[in-house]
Coordinates of C-alpha atoms in Angstrom, one line a residue:
X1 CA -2.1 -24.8 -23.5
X2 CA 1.5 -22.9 -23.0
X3 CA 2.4 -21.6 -19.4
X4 CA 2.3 -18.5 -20.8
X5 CA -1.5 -18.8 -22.2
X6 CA -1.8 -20.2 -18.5
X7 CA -0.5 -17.6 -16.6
X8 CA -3.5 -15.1 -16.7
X9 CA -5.8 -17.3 -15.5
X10 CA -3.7 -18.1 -12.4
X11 CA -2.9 -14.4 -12.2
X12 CA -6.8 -13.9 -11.6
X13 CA -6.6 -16.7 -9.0
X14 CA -3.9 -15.0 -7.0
X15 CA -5.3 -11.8 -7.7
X16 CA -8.4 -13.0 -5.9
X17 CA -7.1 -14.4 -3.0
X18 CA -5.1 -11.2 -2.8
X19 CA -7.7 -9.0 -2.8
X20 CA -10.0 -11.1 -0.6
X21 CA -6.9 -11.2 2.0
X22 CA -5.3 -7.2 1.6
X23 CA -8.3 -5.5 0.6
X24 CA -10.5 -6.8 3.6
X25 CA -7.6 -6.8 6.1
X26 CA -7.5 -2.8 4.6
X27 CA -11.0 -2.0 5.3
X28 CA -10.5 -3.7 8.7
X29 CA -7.9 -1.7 9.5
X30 CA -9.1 1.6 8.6
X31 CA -12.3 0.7 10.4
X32 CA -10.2 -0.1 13.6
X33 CA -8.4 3.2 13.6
X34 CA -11.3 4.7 13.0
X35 CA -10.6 6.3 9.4
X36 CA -12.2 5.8 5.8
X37 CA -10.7 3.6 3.7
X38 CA -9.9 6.6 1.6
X39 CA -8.0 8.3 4.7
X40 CA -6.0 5.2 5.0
X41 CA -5.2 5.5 1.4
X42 CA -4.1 8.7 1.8
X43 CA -1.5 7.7 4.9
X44 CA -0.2 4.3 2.6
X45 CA 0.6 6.9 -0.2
X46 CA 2.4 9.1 1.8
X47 CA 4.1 6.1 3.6
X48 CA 6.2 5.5 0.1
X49 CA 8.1 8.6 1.3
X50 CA 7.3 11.0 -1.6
X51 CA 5.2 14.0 -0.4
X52 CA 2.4 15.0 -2.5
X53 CA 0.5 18.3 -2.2
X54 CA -3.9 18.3 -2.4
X55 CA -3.9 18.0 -6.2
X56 CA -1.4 14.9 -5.9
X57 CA -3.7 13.5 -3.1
X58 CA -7.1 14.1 -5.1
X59 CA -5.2 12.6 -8.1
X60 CA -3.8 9.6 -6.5
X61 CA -7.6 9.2 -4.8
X62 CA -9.8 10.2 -8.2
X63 CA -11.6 13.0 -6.1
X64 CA -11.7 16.7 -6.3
X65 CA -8.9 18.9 -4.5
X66 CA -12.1 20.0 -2.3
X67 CA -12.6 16.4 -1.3
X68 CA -9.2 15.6 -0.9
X69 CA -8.4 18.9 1.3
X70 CA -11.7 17.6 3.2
X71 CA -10.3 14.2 4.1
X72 CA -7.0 15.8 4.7
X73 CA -8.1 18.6 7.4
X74 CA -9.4 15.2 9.4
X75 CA -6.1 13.4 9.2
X76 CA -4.4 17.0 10.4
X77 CA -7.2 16.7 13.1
X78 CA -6.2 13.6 14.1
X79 CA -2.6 14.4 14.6
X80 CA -1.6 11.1 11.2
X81 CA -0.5 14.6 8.8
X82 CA 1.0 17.6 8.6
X83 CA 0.5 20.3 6.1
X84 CA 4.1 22.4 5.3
X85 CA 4.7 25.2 2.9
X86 CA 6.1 23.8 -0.5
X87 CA 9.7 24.9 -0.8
X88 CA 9.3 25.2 -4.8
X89 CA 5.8 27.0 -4.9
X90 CA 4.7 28.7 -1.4
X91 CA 0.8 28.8 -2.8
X92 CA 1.3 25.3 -2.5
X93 CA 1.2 23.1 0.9
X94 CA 3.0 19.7 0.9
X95 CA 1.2 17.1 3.2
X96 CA 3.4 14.9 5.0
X97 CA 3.3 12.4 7.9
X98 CA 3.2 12.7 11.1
X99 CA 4.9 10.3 13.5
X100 CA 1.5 9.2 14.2
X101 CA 0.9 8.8 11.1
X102 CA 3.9 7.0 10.3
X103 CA 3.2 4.5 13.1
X104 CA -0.1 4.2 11.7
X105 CA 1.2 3.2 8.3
X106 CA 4.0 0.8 10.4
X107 CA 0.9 -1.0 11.9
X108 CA -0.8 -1.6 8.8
X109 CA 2.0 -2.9 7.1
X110 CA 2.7 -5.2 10.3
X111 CA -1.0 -6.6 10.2
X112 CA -0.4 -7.7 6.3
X113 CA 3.0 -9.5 7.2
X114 CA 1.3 -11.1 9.6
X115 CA -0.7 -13.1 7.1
X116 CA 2.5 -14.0 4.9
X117 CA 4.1 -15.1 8.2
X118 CA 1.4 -17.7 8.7
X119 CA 1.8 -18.6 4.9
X120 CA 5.3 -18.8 5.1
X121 CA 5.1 -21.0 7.9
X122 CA 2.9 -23.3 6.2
X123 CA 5.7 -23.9 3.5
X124 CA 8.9 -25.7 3.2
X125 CA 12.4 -24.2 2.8
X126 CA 12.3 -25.4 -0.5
X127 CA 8.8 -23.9 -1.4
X128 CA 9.5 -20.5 0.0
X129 CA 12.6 -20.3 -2.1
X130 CA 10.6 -21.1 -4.9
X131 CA 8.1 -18.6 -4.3
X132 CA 10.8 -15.8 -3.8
X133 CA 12.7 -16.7 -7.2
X134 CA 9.0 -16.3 -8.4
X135 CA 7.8 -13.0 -7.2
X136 CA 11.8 -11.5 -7.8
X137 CA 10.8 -12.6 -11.4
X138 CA 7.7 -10.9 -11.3
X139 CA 8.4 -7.7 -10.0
X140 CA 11.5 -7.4 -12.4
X141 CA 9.6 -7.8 -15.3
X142 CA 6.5 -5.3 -13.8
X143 CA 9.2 -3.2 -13.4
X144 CA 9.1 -2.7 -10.0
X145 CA 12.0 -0.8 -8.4
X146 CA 11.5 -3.4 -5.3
X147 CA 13.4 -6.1 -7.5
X148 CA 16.7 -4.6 -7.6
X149 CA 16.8 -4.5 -4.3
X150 CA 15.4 -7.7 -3.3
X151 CA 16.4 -8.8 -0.1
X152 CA 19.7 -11.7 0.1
X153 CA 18.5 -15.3 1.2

């Protein structure tokens, strides 16, 4: 069997592991802070630095605009968002974060490094740079803005 006939079924592997590792640390974290892990979907998407209005959050989430105001109104509550008037179309509110909020999205992001720390330290030099040649692959040919501006060894 050809590596690329291979590669799928390792894809499902990593996948796995991924998901057992970032989706559980997710839910951990939402349940530390407090917030549904929809909640703390809605702060990682607006962590990316594009604002989105109700609509864009009920899209991103699957849900109705009603459900997404809902979860919304909470995260104002909270102090993690802010609602603004949309610059383009003043019907429209634009739901940003917060510095709370960004903090809150800093601490997540901090908790999943620390798992790739304890990986990393668990490799050699020569593994690591193996692995990032591997995943700066990957994410060029995903597409993945990230990859152009992959950080220098």
């Amino acid at each position: 069997m050809s590596a690329s006939e291979r590669l799928p079924q390792r894809f499902d592997e990593v996948y796995d592991l991924f998901s057992d590792v970032l989706f559980g640390g997710f839910f951990r974290f939402a349940r530390s802070m407090d917030l549904s892990p929809p909640q703390l979907g809605i702060l990682m998407r607006l962590g990316h630095g594009r604002p989105l209005g109700v609509s864009g959050v009920g899209g991103e989430l699957s849900v109705t605009s009603a459900a997404a105001s809902q979860m919304i109104d909470k995260l104002v509550q909270l102090g993690l968002v802010a609602r603004s008037e949309d610059e383009e179309d003043r019907r429209s509110k634009r739901i940003g974060l917060t510095a709370a909020g960004a903090d809150t999205v800093d601490r997540f992001k901090a908790s999943r490094r620390e798992w790739a720390k304890g990986l990393a330290a668990r490799m050699s030099e020569a593994e690591a740079e193996i692995l990032l040649s591997a995943i700066d692959i990957l994410l060029s040919k995903a597409g993945c803005p990230a990859a152009e501006g992959s950080a220098e060894r």
